PDB file of N, CA and C in Angstrom:
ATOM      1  N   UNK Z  49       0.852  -1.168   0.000  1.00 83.00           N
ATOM      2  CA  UNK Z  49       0.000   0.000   0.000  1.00 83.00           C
ATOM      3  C   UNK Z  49       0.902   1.237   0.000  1.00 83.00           C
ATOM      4  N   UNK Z  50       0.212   2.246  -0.905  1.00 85.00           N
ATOM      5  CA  UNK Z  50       1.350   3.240  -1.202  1.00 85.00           C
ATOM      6  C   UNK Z  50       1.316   4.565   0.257  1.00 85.00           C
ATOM      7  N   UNK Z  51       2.276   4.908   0.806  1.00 87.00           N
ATOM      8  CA  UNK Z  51       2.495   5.348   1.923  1.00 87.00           C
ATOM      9  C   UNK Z  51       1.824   6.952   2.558  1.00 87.00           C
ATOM     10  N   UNK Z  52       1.091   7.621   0.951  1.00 90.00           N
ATOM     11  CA  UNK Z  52       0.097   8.010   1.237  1.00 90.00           C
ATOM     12  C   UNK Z  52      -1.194   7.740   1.776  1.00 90.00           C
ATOM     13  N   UNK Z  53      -1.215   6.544   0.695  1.00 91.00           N
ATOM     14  CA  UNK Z  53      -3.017   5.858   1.144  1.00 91.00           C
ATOM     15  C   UNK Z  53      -2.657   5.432   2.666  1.00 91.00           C
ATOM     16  N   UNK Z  54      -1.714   4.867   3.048  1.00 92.00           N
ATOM     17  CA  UNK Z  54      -1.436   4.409   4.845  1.00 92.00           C
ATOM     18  C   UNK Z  54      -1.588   5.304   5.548  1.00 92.00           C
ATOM     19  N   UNK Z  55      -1.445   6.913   5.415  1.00 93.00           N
ATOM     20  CA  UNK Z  55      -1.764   7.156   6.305  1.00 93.00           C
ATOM     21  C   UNK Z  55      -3.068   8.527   6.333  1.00 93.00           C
ATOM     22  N   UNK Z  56      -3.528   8.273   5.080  1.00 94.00           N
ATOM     23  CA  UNK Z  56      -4.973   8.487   5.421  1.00 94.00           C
ATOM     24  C   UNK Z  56      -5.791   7.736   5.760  1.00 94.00           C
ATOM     25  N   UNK Z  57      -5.427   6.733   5.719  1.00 94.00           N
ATOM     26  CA  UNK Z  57      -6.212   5.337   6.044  1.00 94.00           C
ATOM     27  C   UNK Z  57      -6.263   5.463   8.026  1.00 94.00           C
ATOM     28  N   UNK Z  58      -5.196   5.317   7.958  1.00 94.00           N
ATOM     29  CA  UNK Z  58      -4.548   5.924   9.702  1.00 94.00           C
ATOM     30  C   UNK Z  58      -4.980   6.819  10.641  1.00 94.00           C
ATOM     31  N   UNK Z  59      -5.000   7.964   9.784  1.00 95.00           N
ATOM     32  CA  UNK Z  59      -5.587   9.077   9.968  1.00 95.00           C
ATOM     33  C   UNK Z  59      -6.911   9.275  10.322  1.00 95.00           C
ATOM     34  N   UNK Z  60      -7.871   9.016   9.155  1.00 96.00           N
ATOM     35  CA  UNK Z  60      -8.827   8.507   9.598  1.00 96.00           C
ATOM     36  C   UNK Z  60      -9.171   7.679  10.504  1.00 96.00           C
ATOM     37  N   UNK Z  61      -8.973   6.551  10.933  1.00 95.00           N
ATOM     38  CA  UNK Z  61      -8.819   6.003  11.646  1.00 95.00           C
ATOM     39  C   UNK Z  61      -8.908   6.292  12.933  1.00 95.00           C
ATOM     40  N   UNK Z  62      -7.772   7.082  13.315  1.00 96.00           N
ATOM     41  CA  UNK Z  62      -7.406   7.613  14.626  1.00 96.00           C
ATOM     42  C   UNK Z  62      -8.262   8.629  14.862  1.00 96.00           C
ATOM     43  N   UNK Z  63      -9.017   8.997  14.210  1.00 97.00           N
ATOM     44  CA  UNK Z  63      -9.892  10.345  14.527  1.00 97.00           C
ATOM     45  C   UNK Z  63     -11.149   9.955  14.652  1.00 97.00           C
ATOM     46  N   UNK Z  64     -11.293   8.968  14.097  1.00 97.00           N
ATOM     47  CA  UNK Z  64     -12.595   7.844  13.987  1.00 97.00           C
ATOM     48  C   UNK Z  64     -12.536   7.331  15.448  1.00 97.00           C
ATOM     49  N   UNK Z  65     -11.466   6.781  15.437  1.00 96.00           N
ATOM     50  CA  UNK Z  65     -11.423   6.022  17.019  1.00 96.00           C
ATOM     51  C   UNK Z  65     -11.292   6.868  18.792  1.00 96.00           C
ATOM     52  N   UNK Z  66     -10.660   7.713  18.176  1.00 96.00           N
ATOM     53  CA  UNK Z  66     -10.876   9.125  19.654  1.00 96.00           C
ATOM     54  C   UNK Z  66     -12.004   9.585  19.600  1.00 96.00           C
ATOM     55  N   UNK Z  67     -12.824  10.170  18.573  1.00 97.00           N
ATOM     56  CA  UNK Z  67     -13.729  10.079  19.254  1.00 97.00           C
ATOM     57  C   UNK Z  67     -15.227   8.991  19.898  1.00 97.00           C
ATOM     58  N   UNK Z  68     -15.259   7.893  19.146  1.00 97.00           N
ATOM     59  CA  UNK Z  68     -15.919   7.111  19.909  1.00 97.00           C
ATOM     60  C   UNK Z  68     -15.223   6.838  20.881  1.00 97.00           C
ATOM     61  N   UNK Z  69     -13.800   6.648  21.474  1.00 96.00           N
ATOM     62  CA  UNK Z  69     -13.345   6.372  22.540  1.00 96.00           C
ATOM     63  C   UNK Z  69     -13.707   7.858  23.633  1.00 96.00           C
ATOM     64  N   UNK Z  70     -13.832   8.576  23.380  1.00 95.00           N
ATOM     65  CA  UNK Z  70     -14.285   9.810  23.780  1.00 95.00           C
ATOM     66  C   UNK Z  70     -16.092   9.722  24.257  1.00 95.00           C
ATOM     67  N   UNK Z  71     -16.107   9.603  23.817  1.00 96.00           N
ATOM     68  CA  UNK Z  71     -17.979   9.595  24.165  1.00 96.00           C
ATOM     69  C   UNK Z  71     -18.262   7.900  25.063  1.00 96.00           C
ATOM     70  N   UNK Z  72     -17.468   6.803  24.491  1.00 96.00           N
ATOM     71  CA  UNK Z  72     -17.857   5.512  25.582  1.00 96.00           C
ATOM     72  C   UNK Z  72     -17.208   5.970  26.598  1.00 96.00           C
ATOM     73  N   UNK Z  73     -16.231   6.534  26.934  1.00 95.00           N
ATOM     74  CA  UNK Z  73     -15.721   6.790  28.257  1.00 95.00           C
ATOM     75  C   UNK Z  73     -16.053   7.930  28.617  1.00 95.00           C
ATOM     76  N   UNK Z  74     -17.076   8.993  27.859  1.00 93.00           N
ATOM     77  CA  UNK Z  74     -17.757   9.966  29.111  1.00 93.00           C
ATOM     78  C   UNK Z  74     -19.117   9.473  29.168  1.00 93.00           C
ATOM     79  N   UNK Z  75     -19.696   8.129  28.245  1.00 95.00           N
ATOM     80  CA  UNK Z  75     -21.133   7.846  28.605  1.00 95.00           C
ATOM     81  C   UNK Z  75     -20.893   7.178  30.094  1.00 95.00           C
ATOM     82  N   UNK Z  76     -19.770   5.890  30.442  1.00 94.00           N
ATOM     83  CA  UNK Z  76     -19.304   5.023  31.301  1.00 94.00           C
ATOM     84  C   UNK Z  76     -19.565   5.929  32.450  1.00 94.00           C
ATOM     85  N   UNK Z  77     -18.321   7.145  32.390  1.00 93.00           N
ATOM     86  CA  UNK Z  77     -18.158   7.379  33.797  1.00 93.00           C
ATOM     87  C   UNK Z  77     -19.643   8.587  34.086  1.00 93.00           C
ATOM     88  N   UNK Z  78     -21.102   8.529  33.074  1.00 92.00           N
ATOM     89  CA  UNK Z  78     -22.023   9.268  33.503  1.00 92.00           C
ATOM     90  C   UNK Z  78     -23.049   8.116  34.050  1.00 92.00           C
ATOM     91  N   UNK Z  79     -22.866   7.025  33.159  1.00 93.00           N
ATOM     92  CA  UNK Z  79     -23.730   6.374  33.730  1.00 93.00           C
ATOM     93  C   UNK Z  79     -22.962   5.065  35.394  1.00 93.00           C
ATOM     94  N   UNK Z  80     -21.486   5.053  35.622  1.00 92.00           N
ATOM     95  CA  UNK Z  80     -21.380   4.392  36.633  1.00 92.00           C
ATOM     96  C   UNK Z  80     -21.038   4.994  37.727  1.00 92.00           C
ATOM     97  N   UNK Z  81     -20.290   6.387  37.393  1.00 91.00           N
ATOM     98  CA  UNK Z  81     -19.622   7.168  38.499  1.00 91.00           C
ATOM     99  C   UNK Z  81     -19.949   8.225  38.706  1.00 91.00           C
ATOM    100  N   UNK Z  82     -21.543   8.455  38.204  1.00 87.00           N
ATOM    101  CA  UNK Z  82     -21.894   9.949  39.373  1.00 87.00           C
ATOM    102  C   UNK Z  82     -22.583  10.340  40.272  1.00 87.00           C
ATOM    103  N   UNK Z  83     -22.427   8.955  41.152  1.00 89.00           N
ATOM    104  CA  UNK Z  83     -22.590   9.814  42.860  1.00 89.00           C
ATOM    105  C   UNK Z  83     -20.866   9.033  43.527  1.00 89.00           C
ATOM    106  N   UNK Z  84     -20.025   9.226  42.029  1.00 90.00           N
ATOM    107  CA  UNK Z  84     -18.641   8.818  42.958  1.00 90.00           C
ATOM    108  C   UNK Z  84     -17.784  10.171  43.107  1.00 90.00           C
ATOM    109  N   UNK Z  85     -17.176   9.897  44.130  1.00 93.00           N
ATOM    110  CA  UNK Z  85     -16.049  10.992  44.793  1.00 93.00           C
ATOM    111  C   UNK Z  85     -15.431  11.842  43.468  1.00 93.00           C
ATOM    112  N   UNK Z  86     -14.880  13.217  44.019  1.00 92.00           N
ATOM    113  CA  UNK Z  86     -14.301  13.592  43.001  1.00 92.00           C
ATOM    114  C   UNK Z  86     -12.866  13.451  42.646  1.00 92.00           C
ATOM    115  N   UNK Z  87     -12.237  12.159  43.452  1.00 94.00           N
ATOM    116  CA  UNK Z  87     -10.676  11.653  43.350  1.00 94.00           C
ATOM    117  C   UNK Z  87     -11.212  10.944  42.633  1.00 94.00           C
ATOM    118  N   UNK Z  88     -12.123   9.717  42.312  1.00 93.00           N
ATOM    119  CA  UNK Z  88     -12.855   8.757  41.632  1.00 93.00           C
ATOM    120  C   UNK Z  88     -12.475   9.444  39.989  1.00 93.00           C
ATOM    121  N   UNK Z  89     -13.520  10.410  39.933  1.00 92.00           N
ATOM    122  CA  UNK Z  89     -13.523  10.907  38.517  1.00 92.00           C
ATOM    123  C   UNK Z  89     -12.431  11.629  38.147  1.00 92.00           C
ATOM    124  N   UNK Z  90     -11.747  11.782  38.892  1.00 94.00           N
ATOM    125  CA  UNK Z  90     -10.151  12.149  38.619  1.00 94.00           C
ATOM    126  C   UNK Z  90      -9.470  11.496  38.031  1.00 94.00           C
ATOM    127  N   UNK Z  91      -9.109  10.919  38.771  1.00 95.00           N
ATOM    128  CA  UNK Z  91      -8.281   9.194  38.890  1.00 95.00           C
ATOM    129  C   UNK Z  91      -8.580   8.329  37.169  1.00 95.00           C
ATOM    130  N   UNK Z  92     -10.205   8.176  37.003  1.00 95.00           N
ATOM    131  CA  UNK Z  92     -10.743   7.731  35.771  1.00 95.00           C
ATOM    132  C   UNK Z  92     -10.517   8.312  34.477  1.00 95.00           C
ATOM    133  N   UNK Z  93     -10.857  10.084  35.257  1.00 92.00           N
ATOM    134  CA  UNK Z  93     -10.460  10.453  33.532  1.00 92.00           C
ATOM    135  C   UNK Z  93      -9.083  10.961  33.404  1.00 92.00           C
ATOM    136  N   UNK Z  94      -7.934  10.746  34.053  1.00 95.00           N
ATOM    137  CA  UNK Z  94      -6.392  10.997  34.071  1.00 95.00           C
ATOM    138  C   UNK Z  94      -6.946   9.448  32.923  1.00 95.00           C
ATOM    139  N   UNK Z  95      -6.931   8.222  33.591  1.00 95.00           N
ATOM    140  CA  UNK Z  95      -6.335   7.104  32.915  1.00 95.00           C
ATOM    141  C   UNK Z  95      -7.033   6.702  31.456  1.00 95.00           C
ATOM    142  N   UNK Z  96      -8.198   7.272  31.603  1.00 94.00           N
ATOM    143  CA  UNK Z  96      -8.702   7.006  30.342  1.00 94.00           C
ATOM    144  C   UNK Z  96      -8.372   7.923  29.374  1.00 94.00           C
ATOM    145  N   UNK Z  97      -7.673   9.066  30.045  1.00 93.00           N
ATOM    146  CA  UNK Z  97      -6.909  10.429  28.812  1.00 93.00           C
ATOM    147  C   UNK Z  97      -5.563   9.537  28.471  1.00 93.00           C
ATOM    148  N   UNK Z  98      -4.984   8.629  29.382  1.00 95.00           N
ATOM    149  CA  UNK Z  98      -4.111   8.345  29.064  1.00 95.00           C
ATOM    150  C   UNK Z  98      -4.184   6.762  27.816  1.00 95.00           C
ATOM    151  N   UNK Z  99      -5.071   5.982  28.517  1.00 94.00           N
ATOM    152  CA  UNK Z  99      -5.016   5.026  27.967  1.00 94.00           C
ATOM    153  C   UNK Z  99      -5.717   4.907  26.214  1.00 94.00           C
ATOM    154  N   UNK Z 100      -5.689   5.470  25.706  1.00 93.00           N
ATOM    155  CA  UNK Z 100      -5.926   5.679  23.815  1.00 93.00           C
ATOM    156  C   UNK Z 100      -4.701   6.068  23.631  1.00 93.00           C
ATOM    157  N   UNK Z 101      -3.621   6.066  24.525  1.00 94.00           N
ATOM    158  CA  UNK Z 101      -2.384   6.380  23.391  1.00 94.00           C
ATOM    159  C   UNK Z 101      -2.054   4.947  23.031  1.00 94.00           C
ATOM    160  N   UNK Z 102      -2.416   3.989  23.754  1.00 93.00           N
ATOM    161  CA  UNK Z 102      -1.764   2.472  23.219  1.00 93.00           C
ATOM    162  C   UNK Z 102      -2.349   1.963  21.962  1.00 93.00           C
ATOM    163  N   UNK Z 103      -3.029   1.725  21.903  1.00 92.00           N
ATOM    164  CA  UNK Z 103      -3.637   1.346  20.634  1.00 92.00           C
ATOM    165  C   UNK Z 103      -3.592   2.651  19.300  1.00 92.00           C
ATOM    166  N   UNK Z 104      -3.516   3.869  19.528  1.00 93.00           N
ATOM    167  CA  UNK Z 104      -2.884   5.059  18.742  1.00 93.00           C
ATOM    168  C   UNK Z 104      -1.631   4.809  18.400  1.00 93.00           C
ATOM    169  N   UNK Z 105      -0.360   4.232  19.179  1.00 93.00           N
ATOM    170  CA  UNK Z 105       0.901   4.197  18.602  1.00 93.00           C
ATOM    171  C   UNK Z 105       0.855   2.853  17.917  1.00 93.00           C
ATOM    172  N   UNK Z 106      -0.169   1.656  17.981  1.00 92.00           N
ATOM    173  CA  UNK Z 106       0.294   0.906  17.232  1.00 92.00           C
ATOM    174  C   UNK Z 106      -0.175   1.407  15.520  1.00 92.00           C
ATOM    175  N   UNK Z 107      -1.547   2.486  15.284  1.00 92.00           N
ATOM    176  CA  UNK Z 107      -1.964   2.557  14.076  1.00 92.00           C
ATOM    177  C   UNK Z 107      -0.433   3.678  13.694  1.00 92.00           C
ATOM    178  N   UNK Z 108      -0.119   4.257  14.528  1.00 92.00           N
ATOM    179  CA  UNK Z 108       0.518   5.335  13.858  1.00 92.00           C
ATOM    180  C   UNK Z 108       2.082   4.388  13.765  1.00 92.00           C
ATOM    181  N   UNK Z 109       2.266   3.112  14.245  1.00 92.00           N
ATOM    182  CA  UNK Z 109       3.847   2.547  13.660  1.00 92.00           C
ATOM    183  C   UNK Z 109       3.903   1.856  12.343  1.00 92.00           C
ATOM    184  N   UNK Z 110       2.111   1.372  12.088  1.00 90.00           N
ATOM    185  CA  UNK Z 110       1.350   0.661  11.045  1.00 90.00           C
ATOM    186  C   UNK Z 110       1.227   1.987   9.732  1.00 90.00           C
ATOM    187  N   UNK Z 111       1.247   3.184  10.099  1.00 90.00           N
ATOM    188  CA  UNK Z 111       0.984   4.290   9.001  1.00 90.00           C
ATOM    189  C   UNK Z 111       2.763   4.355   8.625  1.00 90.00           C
ATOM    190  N   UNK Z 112       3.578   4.296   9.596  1.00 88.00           N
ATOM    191  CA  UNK Z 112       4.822   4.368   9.113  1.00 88.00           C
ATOM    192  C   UNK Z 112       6.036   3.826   9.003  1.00 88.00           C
ATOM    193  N   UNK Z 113       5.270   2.406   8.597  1.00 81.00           N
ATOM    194  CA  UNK Z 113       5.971   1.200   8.260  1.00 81.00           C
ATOM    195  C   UNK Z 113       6.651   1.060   6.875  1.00 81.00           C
ATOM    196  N   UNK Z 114       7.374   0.440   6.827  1.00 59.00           N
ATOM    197  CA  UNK Z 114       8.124   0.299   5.528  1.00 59.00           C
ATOM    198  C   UNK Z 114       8.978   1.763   4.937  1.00 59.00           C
ATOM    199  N   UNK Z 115       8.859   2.255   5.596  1.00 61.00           N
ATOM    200  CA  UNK Z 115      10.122   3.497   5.170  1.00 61.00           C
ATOM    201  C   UNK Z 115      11.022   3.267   4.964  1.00 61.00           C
ATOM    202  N   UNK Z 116      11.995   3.076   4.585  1.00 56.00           N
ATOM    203  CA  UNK Z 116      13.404   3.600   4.774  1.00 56.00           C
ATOM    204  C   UNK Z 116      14.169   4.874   5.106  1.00 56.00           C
ATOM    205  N   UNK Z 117      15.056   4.595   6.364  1.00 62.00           N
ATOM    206  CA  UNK Z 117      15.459   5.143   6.920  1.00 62.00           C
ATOM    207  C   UNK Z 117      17.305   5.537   6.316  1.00 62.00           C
ATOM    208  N   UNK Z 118      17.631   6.760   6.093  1.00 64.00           N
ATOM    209  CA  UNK Z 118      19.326   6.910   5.589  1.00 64.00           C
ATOM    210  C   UNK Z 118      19.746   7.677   6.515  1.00 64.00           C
ATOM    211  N   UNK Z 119      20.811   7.162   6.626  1.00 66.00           N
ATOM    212  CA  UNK Z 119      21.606   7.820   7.435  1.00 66.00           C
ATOM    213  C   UNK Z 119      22.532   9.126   6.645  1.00 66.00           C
ATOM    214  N   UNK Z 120      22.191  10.538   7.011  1.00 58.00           N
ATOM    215  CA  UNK Z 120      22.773  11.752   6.746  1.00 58.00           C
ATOM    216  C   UNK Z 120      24.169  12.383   6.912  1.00 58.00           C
TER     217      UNK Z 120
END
């Protein structure tokens, strides 16, 4: 696949996927955690801001695969 189409493909993708990952994890913590503490919803949305970078670096090593790399 030519290394344009990869990473609109990617691209899309990743923008596709933040935000449904965005809306299941503010429907979650409306519908399980609000009569919870406000360290609770802290705590939740630190890790869930954090946790979409894992599955993000694997599309974005998949958009920039097969390169070649020279040394300058």
């Amino acid at each position: 696949m030519p290394i344009r189409l990869k990473k609109l493909v990617g691209t899309l993708l990743l923008v596709v996927f933040v935000a449904v990952y965005a809306v299941l994890a503010t429907a979650y913590a409306t519908l399980y955690l609000s009569a919870s503490a406000t360290y609770v919803h802290l705590l939740y949305f630190f890790a869930t801001g954090i946790l979409w970078i894992v599955p993000a670096m694997f599309v974005i090593r998949w958009m920039e695969g097969g390169r070649v790399q020279r040394n300058s």
